[in-house]
mmCIF file of C-alpha atoms in Angstrom:
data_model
loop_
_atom_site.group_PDB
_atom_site.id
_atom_site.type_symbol
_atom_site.label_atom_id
_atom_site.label_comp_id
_atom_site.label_asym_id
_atom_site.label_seq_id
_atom_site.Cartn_x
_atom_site.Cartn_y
_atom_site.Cartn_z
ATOM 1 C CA UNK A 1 11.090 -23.330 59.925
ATOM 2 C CA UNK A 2 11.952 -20.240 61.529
ATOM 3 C CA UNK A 3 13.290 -17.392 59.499
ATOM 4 C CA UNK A 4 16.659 -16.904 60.221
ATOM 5 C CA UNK A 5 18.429 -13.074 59.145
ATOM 6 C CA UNK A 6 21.271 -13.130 56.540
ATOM 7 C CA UNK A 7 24.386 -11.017 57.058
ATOM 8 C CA UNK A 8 24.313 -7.647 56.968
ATOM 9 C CA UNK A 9 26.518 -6.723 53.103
ATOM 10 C CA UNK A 10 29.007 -4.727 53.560
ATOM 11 C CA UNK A 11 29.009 -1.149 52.081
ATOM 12 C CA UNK A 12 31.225 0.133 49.164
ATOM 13 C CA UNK A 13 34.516 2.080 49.854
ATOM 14 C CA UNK A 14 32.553 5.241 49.139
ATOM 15 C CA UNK A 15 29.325 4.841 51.649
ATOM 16 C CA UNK A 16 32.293 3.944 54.091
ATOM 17 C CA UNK A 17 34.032 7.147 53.475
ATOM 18 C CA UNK A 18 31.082 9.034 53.476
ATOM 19 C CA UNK A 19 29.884 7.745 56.744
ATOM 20 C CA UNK A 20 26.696 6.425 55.736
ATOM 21 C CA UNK A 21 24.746 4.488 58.135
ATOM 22 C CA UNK A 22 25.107 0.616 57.741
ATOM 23 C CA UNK A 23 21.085 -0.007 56.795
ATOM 24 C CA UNK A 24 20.949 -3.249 58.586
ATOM 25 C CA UNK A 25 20.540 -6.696 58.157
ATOM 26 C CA UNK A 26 17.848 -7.839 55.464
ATOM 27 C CA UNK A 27 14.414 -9.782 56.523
ATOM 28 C CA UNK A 28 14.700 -13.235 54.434
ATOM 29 C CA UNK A 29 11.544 -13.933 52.939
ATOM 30 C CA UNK A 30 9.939 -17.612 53.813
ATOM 31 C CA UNK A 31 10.515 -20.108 51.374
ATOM 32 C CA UNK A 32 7.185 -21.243 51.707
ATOM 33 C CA UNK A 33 5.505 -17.799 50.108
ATOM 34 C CA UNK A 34 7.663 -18.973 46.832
ATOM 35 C CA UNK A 35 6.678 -23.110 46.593
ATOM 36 C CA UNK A 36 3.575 -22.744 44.671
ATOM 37 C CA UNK A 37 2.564 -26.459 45.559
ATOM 38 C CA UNK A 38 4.246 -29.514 47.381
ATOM 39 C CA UNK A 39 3.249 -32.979 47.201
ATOM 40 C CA UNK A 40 4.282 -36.378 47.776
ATOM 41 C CA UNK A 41 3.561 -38.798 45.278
ATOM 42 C CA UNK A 42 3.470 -42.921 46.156
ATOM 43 C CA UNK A 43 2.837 -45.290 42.856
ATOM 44 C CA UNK A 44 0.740 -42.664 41.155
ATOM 45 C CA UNK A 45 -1.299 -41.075 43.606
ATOM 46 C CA UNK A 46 -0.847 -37.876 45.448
ATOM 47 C CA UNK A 47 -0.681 -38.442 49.462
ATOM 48 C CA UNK A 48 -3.716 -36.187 50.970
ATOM 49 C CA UNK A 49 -2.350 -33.177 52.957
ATOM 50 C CA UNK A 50 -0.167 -30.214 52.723
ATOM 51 C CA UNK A 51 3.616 -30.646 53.147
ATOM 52 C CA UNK A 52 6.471 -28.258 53.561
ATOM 53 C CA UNK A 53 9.588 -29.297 51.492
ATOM 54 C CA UNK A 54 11.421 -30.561 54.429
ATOM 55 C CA UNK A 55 8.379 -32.206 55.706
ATOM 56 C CA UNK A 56 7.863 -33.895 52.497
ATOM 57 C CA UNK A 57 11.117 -35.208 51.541
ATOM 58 C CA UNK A 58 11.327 -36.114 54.779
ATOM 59 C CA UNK A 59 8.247 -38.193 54.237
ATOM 60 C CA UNK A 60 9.453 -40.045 51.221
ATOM 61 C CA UNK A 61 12.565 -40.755 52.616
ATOM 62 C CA UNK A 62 11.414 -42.622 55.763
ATOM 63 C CA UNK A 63 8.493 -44.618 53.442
ATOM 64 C CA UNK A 64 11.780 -45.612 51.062
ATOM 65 C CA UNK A 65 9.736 -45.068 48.290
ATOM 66 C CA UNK A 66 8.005 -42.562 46.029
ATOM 67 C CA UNK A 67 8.627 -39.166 45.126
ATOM 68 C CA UNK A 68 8.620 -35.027 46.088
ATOM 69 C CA UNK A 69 7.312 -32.422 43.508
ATOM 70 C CA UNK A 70 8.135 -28.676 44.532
ATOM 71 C CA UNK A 71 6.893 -26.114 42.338
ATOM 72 C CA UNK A 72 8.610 -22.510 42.943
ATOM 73 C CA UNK A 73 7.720 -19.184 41.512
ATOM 74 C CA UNK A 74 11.203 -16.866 40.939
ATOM 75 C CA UNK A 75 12.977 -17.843 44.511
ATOM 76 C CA UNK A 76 15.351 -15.602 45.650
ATOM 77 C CA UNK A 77 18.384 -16.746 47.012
ATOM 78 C CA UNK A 78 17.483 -17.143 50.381
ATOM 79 C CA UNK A 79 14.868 -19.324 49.479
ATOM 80 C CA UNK A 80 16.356 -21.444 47.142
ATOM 81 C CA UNK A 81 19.434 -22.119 49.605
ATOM 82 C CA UNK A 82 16.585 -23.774 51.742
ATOM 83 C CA UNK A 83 15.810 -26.189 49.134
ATOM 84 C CA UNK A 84 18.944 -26.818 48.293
ATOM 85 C CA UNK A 85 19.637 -27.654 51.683
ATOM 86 C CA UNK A 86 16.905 -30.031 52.026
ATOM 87 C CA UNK A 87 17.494 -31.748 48.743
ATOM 88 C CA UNK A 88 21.197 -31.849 48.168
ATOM 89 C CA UNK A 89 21.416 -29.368 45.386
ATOM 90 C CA UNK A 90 24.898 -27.933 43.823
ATOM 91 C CA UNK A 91 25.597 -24.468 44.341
ATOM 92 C CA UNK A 92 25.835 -23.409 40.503
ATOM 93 C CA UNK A 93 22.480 -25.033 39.755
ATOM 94 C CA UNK A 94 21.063 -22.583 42.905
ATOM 95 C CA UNK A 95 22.678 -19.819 41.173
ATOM 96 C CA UNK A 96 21.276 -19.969 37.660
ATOM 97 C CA UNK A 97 17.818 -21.138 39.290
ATOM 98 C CA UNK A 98 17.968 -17.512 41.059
ATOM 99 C CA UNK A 99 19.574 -15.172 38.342
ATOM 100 C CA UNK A 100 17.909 -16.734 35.508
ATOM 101 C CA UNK A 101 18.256 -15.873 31.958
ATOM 102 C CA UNK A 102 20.235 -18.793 30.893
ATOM 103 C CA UNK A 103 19.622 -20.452 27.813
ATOM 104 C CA UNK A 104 18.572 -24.173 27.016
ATOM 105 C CA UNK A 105 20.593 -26.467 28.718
ATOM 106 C CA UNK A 106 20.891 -29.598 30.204
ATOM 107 C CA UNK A 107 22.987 -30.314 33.013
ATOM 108 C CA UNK A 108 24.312 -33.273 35.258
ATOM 109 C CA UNK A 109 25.636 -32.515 38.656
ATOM 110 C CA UNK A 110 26.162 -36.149 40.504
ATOM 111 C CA UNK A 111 22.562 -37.379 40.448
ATOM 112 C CA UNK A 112 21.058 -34.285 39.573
ATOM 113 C CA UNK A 113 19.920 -34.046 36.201
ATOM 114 C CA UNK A 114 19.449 -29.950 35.711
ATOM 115 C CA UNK A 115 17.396 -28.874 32.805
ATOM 116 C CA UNK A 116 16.829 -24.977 31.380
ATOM 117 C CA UNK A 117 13.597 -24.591 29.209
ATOM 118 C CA UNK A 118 12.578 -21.190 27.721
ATOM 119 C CA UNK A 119 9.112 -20.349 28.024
ATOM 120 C CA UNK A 120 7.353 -18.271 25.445
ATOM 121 C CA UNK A 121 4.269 -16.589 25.151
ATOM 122 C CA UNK A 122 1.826 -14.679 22.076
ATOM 123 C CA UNK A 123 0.714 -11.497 23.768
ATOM 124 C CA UNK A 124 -2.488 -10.409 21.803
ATOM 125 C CA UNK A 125 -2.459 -7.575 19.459
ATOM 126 C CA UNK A 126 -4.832 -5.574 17.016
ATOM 127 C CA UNK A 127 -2.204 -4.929 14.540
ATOM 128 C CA UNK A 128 2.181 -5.432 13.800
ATOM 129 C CA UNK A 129 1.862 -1.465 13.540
ATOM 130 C CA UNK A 130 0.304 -0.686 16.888
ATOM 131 C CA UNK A 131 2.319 -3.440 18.929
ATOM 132 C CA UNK A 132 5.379 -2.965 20.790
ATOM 133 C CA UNK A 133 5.656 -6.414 22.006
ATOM 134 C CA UNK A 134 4.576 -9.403 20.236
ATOM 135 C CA UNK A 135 6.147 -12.754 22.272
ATOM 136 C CA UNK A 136 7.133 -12.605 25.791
ATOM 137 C CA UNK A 137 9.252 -14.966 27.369
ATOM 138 C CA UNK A 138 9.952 -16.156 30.815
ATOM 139 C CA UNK A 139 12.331 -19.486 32.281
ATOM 140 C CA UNK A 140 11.469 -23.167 34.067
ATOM 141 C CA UNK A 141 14.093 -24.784 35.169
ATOM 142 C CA UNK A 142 13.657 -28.648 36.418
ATOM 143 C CA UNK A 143 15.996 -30.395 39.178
ATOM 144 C CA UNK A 144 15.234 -34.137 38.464
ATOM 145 C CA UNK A 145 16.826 -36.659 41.302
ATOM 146 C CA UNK A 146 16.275 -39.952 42.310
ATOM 147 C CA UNK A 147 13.358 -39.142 44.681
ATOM 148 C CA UNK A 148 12.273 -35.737 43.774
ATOM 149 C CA UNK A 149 11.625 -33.294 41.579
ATOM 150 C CA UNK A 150 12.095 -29.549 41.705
ATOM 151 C CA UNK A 151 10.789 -26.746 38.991
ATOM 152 C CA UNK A 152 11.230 -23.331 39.048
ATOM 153 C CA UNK A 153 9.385 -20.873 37.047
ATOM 154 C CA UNK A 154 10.557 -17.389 36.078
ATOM 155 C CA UNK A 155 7.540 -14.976 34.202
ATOM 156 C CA UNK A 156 3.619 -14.755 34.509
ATOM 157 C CA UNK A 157 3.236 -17.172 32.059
ATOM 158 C CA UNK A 158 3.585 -20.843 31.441
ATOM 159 C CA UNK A 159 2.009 -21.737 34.691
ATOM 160 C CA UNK A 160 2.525 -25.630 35.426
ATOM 161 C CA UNK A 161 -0.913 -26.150 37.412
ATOM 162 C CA UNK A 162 -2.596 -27.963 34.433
ATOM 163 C CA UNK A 163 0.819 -29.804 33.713
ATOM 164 C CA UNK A 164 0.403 -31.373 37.601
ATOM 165 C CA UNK A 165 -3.551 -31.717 37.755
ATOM 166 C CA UNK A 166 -3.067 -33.769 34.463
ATOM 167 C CA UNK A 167 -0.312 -35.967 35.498
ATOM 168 C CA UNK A 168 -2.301 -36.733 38.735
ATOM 169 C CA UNK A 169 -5.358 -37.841 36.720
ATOM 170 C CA UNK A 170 -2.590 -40.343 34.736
ATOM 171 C CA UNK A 171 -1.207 -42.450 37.867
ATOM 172 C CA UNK A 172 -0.107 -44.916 35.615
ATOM 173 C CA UNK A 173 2.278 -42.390 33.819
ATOM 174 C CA UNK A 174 2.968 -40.810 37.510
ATOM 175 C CA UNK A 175 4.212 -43.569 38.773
ATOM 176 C CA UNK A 176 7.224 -43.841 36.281
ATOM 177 C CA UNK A 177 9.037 -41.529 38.817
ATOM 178 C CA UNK A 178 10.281 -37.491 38.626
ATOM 179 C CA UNK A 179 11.609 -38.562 35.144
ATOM 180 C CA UNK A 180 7.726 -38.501 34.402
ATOM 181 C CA UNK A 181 6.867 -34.856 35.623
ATOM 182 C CA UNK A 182 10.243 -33.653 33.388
ATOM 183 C CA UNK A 183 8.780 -34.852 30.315
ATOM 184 C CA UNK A 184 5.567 -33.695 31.337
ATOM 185 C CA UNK A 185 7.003 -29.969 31.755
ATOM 186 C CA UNK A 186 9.211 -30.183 28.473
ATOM 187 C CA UNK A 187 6.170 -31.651 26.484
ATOM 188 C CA UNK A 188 3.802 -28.445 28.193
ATOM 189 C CA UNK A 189 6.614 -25.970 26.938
ATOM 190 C CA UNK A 190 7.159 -27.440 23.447
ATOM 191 C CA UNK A 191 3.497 -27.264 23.063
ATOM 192 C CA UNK A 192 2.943 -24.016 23.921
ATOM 193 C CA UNK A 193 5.700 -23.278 21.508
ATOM 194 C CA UNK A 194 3.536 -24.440 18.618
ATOM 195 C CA UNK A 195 0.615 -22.621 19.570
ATOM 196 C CA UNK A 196 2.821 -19.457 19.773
ATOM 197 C CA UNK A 197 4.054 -20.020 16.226
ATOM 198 C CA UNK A 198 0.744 -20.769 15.391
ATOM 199 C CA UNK A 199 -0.560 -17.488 16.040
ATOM 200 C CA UNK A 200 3.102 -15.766 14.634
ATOM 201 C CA UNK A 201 1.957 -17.437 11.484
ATOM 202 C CA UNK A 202 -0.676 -15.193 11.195
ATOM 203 C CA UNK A 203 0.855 -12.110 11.801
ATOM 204 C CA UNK A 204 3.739 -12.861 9.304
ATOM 205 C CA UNK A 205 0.775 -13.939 6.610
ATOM 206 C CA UNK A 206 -0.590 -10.292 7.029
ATOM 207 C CA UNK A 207 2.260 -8.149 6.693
ATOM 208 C CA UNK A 208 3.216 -10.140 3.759
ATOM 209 C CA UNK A 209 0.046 -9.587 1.970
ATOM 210 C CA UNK A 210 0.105 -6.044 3.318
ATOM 211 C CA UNK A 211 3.354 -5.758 1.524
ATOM 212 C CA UNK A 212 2.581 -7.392 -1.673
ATOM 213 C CA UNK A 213 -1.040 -4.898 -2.068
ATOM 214 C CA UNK A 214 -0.431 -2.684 -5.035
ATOM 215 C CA UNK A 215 -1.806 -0.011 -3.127
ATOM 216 C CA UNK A 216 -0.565 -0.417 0.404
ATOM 217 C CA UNK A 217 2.042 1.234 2.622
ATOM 218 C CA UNK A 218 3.410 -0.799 4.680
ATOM 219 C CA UNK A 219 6.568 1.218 6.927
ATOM 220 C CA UNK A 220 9.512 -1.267 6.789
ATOM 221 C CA UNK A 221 9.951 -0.373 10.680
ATOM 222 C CA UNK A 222 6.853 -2.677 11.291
ATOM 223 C CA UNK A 223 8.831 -5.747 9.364
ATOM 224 C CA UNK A 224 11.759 -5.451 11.428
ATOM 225 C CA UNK A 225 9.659 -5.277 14.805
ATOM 226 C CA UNK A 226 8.560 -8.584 13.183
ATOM 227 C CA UNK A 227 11.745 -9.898 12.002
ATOM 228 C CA UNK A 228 13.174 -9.337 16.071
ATOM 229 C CA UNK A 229 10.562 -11.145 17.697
ATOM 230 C CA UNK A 230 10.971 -13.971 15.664
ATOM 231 C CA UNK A 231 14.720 -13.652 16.243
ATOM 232 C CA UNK A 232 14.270 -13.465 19.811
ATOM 233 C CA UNK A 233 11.697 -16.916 19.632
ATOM 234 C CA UNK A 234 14.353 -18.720 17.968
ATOM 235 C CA UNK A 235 16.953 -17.997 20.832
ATOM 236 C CA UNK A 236 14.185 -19.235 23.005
ATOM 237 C CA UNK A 237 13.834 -22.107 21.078
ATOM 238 C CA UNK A 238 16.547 -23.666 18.783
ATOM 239 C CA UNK A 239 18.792 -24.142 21.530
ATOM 240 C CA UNK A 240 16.699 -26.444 23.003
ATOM 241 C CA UNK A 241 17.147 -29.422 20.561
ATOM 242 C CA UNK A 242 20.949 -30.227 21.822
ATOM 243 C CA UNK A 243 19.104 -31.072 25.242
ATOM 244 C CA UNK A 244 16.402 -33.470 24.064
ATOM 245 C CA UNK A 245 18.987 -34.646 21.727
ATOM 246 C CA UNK A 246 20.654 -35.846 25.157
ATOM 247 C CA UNK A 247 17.476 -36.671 26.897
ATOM 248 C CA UNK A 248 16.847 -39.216 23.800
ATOM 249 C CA UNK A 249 19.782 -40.612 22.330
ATOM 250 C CA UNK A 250 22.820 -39.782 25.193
ATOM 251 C CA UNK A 251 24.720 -43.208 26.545
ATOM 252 C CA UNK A 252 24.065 -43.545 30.014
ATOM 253 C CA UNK A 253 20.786 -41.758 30.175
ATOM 254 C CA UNK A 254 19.775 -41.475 33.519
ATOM 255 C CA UNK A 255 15.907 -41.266 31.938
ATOM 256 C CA UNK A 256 14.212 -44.693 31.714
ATOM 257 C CA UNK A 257 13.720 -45.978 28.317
ATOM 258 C CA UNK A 258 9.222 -45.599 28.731
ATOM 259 C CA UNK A 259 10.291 -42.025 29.020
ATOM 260 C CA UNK A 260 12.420 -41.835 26.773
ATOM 261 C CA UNK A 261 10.157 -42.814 23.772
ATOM 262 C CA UNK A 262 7.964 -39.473 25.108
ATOM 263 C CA UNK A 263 10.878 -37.570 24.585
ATOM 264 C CA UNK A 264 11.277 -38.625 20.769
ATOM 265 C CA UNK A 265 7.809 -36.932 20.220
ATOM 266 C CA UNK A 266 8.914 -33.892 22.085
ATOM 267 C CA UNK A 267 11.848 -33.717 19.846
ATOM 268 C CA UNK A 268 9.458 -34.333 16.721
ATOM 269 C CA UNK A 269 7.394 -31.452 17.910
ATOM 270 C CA UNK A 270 10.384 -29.189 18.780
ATOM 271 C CA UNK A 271 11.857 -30.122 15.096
ATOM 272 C CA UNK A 272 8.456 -28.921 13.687
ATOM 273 C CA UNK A 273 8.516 -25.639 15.452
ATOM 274 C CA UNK A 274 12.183 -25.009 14.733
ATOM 275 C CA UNK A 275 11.737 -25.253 10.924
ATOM 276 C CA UNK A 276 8.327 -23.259 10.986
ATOM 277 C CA UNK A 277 10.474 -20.474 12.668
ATOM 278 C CA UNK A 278 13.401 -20.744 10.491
ATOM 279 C CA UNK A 279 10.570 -19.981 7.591
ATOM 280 C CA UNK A 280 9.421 -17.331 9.202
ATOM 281 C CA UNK A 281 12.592 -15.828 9.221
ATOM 282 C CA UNK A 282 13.071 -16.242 5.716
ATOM 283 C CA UNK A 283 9.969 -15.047 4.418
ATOM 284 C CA UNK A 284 10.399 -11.842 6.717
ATOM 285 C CA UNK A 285 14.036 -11.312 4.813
ATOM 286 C CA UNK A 286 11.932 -11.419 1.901
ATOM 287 C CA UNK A 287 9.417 -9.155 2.977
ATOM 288 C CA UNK A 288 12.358 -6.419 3.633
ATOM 289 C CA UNK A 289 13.842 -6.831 0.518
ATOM 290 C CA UNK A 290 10.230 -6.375 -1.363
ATOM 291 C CA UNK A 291 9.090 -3.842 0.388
ATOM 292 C CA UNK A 292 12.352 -1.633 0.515
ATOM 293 C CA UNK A 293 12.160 -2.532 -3.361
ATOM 294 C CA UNK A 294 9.194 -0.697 -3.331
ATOM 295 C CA UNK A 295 10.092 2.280 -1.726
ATOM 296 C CA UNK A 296 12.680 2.706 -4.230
ATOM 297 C CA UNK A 297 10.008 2.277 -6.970
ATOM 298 C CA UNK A 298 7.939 4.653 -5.234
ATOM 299 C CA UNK A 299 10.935 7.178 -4.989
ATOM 300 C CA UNK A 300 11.480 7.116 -8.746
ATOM 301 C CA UNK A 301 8.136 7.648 -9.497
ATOM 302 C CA UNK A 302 7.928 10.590 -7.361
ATOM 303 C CA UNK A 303 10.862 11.878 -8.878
ATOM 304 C CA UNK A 304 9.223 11.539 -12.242
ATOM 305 C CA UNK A 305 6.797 13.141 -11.737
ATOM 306 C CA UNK A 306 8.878 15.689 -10.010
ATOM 307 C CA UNK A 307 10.795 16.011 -13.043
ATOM 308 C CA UNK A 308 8.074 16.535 -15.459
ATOM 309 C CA UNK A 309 6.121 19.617 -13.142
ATOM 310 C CA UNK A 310 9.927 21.168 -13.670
ATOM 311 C CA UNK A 311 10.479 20.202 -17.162
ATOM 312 C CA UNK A 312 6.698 21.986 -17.775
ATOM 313 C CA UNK A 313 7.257 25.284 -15.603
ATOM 314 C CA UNK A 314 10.648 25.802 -17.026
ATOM 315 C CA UNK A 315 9.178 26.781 -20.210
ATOM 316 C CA UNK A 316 7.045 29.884 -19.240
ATOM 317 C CA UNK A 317 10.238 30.785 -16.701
ATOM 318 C CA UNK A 318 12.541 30.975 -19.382
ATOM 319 C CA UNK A 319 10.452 33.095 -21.973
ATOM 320 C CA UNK A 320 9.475 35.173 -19.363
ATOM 321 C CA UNK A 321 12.628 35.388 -18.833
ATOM 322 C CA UNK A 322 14.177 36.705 -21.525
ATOM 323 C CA UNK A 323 11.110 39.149 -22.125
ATOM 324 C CA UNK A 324 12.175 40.684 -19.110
ATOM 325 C CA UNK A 325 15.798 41.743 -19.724
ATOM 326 C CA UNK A 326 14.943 45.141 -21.071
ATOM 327 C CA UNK A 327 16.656 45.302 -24.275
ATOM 328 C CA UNK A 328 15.144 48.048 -26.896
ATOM 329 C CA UNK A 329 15.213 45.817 -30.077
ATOM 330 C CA UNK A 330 14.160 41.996 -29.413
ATOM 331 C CA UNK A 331 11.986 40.545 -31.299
ATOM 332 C CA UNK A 332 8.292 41.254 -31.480
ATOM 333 C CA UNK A 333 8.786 43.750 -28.616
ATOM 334 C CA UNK A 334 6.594 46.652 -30.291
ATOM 335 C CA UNK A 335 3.938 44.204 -32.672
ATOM 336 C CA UNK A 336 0.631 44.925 -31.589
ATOM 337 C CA UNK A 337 -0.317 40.908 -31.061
ATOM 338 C CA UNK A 338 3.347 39.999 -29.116
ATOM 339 C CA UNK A 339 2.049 39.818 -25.843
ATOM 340 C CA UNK A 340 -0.734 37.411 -27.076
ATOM 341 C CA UNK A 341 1.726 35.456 -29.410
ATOM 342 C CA UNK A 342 3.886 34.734 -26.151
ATOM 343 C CA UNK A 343 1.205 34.101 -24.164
ATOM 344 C CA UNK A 344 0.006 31.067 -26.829
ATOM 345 C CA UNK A 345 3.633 29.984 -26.966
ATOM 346 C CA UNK A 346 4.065 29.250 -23.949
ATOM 347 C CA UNK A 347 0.495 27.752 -23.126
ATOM 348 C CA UNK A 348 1.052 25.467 -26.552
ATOM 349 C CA UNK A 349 4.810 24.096 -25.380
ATOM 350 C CA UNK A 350 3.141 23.488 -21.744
ATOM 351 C CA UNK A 351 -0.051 21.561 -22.833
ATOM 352 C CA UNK A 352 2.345 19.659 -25.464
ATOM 353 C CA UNK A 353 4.972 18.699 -22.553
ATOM 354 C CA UNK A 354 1.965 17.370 -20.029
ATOM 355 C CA UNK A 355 0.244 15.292 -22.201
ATOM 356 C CA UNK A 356 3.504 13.331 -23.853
ATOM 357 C CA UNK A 357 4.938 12.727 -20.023
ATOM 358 C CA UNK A 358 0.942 11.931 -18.976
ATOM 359 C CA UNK A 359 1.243 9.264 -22.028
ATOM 360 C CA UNK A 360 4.752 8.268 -20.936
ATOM 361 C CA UNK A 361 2.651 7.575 -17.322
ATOM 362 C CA UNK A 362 5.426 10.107 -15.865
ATOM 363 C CA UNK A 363 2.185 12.115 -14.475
#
C-alpha cells in the first residue's frame, strides 16, 4: 500500500507570530515495519506464506472461514488507522492502542471485544541497595472479532512469539477461533506475573532477614524502594481481575464456553498472584515499622552512651573548675599533697562513674 503523507499540523499562535517556517508535512511510517507477524489461520493450521493485513483479511473473508492474527509492536497513529481501516475498528480503541498507559480493562465496542493487559517484568539485580529499578512494565492490548484477532504490544518485554509458535503446535485449541489466541495472551501474561512475584519473593525474604540481623544496617530508603515496586506491580495487576471476572462469569459472553473454562484457571492463577502481592505489601509495612523501631533503639543507645562520656568528663571540668577561680583562701590551696589529692579525686569519681554505667550496659 502506498504511503500516503498526513496533513501538515498547524503551528501555535506564537510560531505564527514569530514567523517561523511551517516544517512541512510528516513522512508516515509503513504499517508493515510495526506488524511483527501476520497469518491466516484455517481449522488450526497456519496458511503457508506471508500476508499483509489487508491481504490477509482479505483472504479469510473471501474463503468465509477462518481467522487473521496481527501482531504489532507500539503503532503510531498512522499505522494503527490502517488497521483500523482494514478491520473495522472504533476510533477510541485506536486511541488507547496508540497512547497507551491505560489500565486493565475490558471493553465491548459492537463486535469488538477490546482487552488491556499490563505486562510486567523482574529486571535482575545484585542487591535492593544497589538497584534503582526492580519490575518494569510495558502494555498488550487484544482486539478480538469475529474473524480476527489483533494484539498490540507496548515495552521490550513480554514478547508473544512463543505464545503463537505454541498455539500453532495445538491446532486443536487453534481452531476454537481468535477467542483462543486471547486466552492464550492473558494466560502468557498471568504467568509471567507469577514468575515475577516469584523472584519479588526473594528480594522481600532478604531485606526482611537483613532487617531482623542483630547486627545489620539496613537504610529504611532501601524498604521503601521495595515497598513502591510492589505498589506499582499491584496497579499492574489487581485491576485485572474485574476483566476475567467478565471474561468468565458475564451474561452474554461473547467467549465460547471451551474457552471459557481456560479462563477460570487464569483467574485462579491471577487470584494467587494478587494475594501473594497483597502479602508482600504487608510484610514490607512491617519491615518499616521494625526497622524504623530500630533506629530509634539505636538513637537511644547512642544517646546513652552520649550521656555517660558527659556525665564522666563533667567531673574533672567542674573541680578544675573551681580550682581555677583564684581565690586566696579555698581549701587545700597551700597543703603540700593538694595537687595530688585533686588529682586522685577526680581520677577515683571518673573510674567509679564508668564502670557503674559500663554495668548498667550504658557504655
Amino acid at each position: 500500500m502506498p504511503s500516503v503523507p498526513s496533513l501538515p499540523k498547524r503551528g501555535s499562535d506564537k510560531d505564527q507570530r514569530s514567523g517561523d517556517k511551517d516544517p512541512g508535512p510528516r513522512i508516515r511510517i509503513p504499517t508493515a515495519r510495526a506488524i511483527v507477524d501476520c497469518g491466516v489461520y484455517v481449522d488450526g493450521t497456519r496458511l503457508p506464506g506471508k500476508y499483509t493485513h489487508q491481504a490477509a483479511m482479505a483472504e479469510v473473508r473471501t474463503r468465509g472461514e477462518g481467522f487473521v492474527w496481527v501482531g504489532l509492536l507500539a503503532p503510531d497513529e498512522g499505522q494503527m488507522e490502517s488497521v483500523a481501516e482494514t478491520f473495522g475498528l472504533h476510533e477510541l480503541m485506536v486511541e488507547d492502542a496508540v497512547h497507551a498507559h491505560q489500565r486493565p480493562k475490558l471493553e465491548r465496542y459492537d463486535d469488538v471485544l477490546f482487552l488491556v493487559l499490563r505486562t510486567v517484568n523482574y529486571v535482575p539485580h545484585e542487591s535492593v541497595a544497589t538497584a534503582s529499578e526492580i519490575v518494569e512494565t510495558g502494555e498488550i492490548m487484544v482486539f478480538v472479532g469475529a474473524d480476527f484477532v489483533i494484539t498490540v504490544r507496548h515495552g521490550d518485554h513480554s514478547p508473544l512469539a512463543n505464545v503463537r509458535h505454541a498455539l500453532e503446535a495445538n491446532q486443536e485449541r487453534l481452531a476454537l477461533g481468535p477467542y483462543a489466541v486471547l486466552h492464550a495472551v492473558a494466560d502468557h501474561v498471568v504467568d509471567t506475573y507469577l514468575e515475577v512475584t516469584q523472584a519479588i519473593e526473594e528480594d522481600v525474604d532478604g531485606m526482611e532477614e537483613a532487617v531482623f540481623s542483630p547486627r545489620s544496617s539496613v537504610a529504611v530508603e532501601h524498604i521503601y524502594l521495595l515497598k513502591r515496586e510492589i505498589v506499582e506491580l499491584r496497579k499492574s495487576v489487581n485491576p485485572l481481575s474485574n476483566p476475567l471476572l467478565r471474561l468468565t462469569r458475564s451474561p452474554g459472553n461473547p467467549v465460547p464456553k471451551e474457552i471459557r473454562r481456560y479462563f477460570r484457571d487464569v483467574l485462579d492463577h491471577h487470584t494467587t498472584v494478587a494475594e501473594r502481592i497483597a502479602e508482600y505489601d504487608e510484610v514490607l509495612s512491617s519491615l518499616v515499622d521494625a526497622a524504623l523501631a530500630k533506629i530509634a533503639v539505636q538513637q537511644n543507645t547512642d544517646m546513652r552512651k552520649i550521656s555517660a562520656w558527659v556525665a564522666i568528663a563533667a567531673v574533672p571540668t567542674m573541680i578544675a573548675g573551681i580550682y581555677g577561680m583564684n581565690f586566696d583562701n579555698m581549701p587545700e590551696l597551700h597543703w603540700q599533697y593538694g595537687y595530688h589529692g585533686v588529682v586522685f579525686v577526680i581520677a577515683s569519681v571518673t573510674v567509679g562513674l564508668f564502670v557503674t554505667f559500663r554495668r548498667n550496659h550504658w557504655l
